[in-house]
Tab-separated table of C-alpha atoms in Angstrom:
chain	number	residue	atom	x	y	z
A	1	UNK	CA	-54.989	-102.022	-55.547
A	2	UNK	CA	-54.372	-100.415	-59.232
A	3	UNK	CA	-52.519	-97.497	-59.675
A	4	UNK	CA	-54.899	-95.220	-59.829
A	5	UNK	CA	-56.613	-95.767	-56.706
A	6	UNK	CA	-52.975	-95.283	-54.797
A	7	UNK	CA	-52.658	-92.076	-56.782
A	8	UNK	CA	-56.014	-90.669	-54.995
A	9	UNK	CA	-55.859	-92.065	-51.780
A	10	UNK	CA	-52.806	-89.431	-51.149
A	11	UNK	CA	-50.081	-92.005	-51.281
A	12	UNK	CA	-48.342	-90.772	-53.929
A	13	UNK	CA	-46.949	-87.929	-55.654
A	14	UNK	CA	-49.751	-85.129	-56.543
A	15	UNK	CA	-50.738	-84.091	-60.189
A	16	UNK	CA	-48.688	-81.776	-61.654
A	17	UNK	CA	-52.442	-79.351	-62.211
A	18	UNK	CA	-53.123	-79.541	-58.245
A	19	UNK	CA	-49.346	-78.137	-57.252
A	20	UNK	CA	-50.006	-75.374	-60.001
A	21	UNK	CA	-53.117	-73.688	-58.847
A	22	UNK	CA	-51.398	-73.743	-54.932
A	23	UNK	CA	-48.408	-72.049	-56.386
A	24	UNK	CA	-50.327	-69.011	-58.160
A	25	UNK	CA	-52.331	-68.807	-54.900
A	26	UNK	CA	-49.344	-68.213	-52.738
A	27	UNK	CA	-48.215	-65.804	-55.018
A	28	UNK	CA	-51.065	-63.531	-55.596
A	29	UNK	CA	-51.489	-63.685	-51.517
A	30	UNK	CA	-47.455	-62.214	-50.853
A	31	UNK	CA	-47.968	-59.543	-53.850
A	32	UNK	CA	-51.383	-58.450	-51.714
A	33	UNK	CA	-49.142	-58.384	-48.524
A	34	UNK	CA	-46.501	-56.219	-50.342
A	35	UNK	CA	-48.752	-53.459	-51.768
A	36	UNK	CA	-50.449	-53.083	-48.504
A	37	UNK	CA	-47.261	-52.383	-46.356
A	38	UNK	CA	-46.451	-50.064	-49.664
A	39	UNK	CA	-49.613	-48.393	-49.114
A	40	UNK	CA	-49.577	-47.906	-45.698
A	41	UNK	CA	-45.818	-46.545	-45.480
A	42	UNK	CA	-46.895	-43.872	-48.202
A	43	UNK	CA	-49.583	-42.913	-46.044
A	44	UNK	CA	-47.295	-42.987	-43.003
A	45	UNK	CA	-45.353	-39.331	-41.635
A	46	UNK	CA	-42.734	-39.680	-39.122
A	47	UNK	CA	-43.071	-37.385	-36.384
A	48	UNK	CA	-40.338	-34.377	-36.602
A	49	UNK	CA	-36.954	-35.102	-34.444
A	50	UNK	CA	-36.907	-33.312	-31.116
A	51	UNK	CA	-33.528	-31.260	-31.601
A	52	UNK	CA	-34.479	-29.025	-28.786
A	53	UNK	CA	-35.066	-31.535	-26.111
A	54	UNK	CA	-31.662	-33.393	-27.263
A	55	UNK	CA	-29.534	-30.001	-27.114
A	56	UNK	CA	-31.018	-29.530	-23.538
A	57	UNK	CA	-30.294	-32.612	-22.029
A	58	UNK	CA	-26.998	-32.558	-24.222
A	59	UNK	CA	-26.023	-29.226	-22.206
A	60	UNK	CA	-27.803	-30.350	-19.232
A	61	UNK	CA	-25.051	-33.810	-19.119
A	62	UNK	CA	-22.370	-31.605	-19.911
A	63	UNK	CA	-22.631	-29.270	-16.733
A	64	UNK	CA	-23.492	-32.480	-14.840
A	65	UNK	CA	-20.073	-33.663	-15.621
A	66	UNK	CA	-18.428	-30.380	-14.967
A	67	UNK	CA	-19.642	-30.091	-11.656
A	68	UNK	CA	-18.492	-33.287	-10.456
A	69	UNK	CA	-15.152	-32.547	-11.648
A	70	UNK	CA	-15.289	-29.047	-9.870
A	71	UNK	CA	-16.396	-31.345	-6.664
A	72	UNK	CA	-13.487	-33.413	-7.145
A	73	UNK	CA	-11.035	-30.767	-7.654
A	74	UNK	CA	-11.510	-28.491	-4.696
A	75	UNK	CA	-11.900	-31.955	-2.460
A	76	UNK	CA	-8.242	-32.666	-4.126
A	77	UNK	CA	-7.158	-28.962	-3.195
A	78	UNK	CA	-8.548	-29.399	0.582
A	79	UNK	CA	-6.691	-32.534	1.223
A	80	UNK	CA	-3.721	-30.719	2.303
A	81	UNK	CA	-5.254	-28.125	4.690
A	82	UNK	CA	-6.896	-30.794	6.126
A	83	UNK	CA	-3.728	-32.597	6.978
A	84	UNK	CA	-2.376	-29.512	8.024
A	85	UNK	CA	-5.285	-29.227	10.406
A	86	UNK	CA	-4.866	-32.828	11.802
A	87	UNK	CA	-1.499	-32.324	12.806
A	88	UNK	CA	-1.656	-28.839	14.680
A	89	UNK	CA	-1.154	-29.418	17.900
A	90	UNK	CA	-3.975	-27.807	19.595
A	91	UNK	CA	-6.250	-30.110	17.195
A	92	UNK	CA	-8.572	-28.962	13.763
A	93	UNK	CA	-11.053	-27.262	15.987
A	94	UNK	CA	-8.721	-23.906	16.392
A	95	UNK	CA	-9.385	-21.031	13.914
A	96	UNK	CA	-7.017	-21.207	11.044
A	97	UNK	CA	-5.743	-16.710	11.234
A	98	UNK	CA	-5.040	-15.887	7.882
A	99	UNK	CA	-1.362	-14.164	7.906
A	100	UNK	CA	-0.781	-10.584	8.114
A	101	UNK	CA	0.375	-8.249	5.681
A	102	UNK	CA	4.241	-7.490	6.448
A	103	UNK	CA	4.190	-3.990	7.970
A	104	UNK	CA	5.695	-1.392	6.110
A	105	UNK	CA	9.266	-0.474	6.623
A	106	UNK	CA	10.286	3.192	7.804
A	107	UNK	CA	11.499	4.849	5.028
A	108	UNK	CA	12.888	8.764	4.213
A	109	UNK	CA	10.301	11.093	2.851
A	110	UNK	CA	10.536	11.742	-0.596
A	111	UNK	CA	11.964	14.687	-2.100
A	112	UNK	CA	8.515	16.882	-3.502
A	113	UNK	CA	8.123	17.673	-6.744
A	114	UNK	CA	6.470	20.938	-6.179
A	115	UNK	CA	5.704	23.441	-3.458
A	116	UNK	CA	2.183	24.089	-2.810
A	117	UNK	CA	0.898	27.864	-2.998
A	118	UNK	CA	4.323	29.172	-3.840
A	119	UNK	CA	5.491	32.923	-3.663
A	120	UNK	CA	6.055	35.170	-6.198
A	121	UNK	CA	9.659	34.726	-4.603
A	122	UNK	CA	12.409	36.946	-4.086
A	123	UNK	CA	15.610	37.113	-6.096
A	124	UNK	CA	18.154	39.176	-6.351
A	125	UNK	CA	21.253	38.769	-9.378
A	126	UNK	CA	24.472	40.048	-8.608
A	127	UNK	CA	28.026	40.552	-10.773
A	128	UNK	CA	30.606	38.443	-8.806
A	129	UNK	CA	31.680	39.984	-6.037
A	130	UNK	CA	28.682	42.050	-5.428
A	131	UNK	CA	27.791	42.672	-1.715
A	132	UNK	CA	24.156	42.086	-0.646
A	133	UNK	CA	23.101	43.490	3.322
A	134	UNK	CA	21.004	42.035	5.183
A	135	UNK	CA	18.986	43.608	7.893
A	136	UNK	CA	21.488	43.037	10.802
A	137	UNK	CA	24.396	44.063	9.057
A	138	UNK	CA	25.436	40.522	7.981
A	139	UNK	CA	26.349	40.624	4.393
A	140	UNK	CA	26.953	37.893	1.435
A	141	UNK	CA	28.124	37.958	-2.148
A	142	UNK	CA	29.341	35.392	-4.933
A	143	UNK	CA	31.815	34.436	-7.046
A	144	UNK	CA	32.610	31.834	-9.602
A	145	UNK	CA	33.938	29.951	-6.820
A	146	UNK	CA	31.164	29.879	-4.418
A	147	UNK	CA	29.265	32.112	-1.417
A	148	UNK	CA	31.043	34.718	0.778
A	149	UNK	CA	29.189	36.132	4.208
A	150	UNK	CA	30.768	38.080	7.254
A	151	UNK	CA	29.100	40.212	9.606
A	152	UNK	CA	31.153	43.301	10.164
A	153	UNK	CA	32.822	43.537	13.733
A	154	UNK	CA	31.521	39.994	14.727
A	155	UNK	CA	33.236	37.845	11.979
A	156	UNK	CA	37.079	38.578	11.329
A	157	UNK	CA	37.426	36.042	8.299
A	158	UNK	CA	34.553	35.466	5.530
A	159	UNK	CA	33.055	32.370	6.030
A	160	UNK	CA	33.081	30.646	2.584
A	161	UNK	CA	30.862	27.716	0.662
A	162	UNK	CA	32.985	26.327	-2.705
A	163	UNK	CA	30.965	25.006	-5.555
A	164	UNK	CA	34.257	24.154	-7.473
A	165	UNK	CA	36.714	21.742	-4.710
A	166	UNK	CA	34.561	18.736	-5.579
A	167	UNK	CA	33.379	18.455	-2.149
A	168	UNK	CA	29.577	18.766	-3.194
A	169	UNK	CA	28.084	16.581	-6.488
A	170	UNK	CA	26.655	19.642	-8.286
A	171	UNK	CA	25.229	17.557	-11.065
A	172	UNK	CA	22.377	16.011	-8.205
A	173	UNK	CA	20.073	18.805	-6.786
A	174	UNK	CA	20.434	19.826	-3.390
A	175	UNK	CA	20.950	22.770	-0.821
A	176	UNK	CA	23.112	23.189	2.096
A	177	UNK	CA	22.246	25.023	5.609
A	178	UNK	CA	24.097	27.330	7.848
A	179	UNK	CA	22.328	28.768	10.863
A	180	UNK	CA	23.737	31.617	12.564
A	181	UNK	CA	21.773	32.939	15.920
A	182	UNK	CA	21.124	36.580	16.170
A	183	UNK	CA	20.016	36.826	19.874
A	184	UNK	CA	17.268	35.082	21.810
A	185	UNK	CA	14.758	34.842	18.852
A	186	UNK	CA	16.244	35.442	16.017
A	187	UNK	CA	18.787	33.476	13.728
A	188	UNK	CA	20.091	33.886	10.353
A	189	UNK	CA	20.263	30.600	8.002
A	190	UNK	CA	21.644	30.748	4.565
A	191	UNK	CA	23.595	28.238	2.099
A	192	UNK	CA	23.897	27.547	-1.178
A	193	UNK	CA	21.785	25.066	-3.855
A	194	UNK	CA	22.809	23.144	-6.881
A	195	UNK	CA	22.298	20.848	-9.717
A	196	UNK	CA	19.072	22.413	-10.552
A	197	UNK	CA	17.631	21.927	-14.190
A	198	UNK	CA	15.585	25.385	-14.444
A	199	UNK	CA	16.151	29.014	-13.070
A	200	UNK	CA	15.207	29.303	-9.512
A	201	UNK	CA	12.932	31.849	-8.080
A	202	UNK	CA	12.291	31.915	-4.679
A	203	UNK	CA	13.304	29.128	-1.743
A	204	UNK	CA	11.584	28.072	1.092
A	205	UNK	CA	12.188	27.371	5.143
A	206	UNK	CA	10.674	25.184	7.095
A	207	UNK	CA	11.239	24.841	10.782
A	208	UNK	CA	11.373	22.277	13.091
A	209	UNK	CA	7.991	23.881	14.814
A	210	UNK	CA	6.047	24.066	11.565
A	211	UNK	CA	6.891	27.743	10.646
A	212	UNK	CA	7.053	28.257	7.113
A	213	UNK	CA	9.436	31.174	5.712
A	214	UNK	CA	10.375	32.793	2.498
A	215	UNK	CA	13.722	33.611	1.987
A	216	UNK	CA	15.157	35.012	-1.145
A	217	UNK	CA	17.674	33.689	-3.584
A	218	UNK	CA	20.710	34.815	-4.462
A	219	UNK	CA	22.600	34.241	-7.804
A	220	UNK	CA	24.980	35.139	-10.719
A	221	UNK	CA	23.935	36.865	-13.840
A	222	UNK	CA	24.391	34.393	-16.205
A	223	UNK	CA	24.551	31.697	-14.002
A	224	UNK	CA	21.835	29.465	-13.147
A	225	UNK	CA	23.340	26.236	-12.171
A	226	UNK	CA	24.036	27.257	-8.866
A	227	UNK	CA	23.081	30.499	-6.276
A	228	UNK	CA	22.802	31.151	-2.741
A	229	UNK	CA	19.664	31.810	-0.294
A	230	UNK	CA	19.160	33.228	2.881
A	231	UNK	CA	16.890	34.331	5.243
A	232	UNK	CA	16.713	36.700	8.892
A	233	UNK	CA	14.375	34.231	10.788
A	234	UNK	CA	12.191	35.470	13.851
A	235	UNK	CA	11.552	31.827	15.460
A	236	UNK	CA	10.597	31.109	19.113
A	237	UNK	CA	12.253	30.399	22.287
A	238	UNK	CA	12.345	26.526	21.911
A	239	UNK	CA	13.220	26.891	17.940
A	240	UNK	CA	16.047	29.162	18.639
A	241	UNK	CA	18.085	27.145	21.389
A	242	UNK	CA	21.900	27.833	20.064
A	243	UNK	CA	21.900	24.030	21.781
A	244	UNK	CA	19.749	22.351	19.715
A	245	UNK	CA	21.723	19.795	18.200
A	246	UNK	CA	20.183	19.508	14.535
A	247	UNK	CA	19.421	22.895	14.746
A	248	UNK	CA	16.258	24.922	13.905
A	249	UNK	CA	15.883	24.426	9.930
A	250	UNK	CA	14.063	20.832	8.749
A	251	UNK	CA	14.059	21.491	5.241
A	252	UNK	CA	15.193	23.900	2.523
A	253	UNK	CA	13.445	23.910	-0.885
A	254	UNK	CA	14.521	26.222	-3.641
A	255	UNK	CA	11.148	26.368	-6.396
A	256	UNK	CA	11.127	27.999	-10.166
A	257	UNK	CA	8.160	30.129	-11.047
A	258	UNK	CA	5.804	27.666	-11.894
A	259	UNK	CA	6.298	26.160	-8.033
A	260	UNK	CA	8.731	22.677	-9.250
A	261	UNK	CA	11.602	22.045	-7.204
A	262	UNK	CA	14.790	22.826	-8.376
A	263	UNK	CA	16.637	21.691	-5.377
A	264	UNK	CA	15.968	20.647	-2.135
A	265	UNK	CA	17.450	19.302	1.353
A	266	UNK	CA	15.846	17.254	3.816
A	267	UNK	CA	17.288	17.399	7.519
A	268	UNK	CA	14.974	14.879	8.936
């Protein structure tokens, strides 16, 4: 067989014009391909991103998280009441009593501030020395040194109060009390108060029983650290006992015009 014939039967190599014309065909076909993808992604709009959905089920995950950890938490926090429970002896099933509050203790009143409804008060100021009578004849006065009383024909020496032997703190408010009875229902109290920051103006009693009574203050012109007080008390038959052993008067407090305390005592 010539050469020629081999050459067509598809033996050998093909003509360089045949390989030419399949080249140029493939490559008109992929530039067709490429332009129509180009053209169709032009044409092509993405749908718009759903931010809202994504922030929701962002949010929604997050407090799905946090709850489990809450779950976990308060199942940690149980573990030891349980335990306490399971080894009580009367078993879990008895009611857990919360614990009561501690009960207060008993303690002194406090000292008031201010009187309510307060007098217009009674005071009388006196040079030292001065005598002031009371109704029954019993009789007081002052000095730099303290309060004088007698009664004529019942007391031979003057009973006397010092502010000045150290015996009372005169820089902390307070009062004293001396009761004197004057027959079956009567009974004279009087003392002396101190430490006081303003001028007093009037002092009240109060009894054991509840009665209330305005006695009058006595003091020093130009003096108003310190003064005396007294009162003539009608009380009743149960007040009055000369036996009681605390006496009749529960507390004295001596009050400045506008009703504050300027010194007080509390005898329980």
């Amino acid at each position: 067989m010539g050469t020629d014939g081999w050459a067509r039967s598809g033996g050998g190599p093909a003509l360089d014009g045949e390989d030419g014309e399949d080249g140029e065909a493939a490559v008109d076909t992929g530039q067709s391909l490429r332009e129509a993808f180009a053209g169709a992604a032009y044409d092509f709009t993405p749908p718009p991103v759903p931010l809202e959905a994504i922030e929701r089920e962002g949010r929604g995950r997050r407090r799905r998280r946090r709850a489990a950890l809450l779950s976990t938490g308060c199942g940690l926090l149980l573990l030891p009441l349980v335990a306490v429970l399971a080894l009580r002896p009367d078993g879990p099933s008895s009611t857990v009593q919360p614990m009561a509050p501690p009960q207060p203790s008993a303690v002194a009143s406090a000292t008031p501030t201010r009187i309510p409804a307060p007098s217009a008060g009674r005071v009388r100021v006196v040079e030292s020395g001065e005598k002031v009578y009371i109704g029954d004849g019993t009789r007081i006065w002052l000095t730099e040194e303290g309060k004088y009383g007698d009664t004529p024909g019942v007391s031979e020496v003057p009973e006397f109060e010092s502010v000045v032997d150290g015996n009372i703190d005169t820089g902390r408010p307070s009062a004293s009390v001396k009761e004197t009875p004057r027959g079956p229902h009567k009974s004279f109290l009087t003392g002396v108060y101190y430490g006081g920051r303003t001028v007093a103006a009037g002092v009240r009693i109060e009894l054991y029983d509840g009665t209330k009574l305005d006695g009058t203050v006595v003091r020093l012109a130009g003096n108003e650290e310190w003064g005396g007080w007294y009162v003539l008390a009608d009380v009743g038959e149960g007040v009055s006992n000369p036996e009681h052993m605390r006496g009749i008067t529960r507390r004295v407090t001596v009050y400045d015009k506008d009703g504050g305390v300027v010194a007080s005592q509390d005898l329980g």
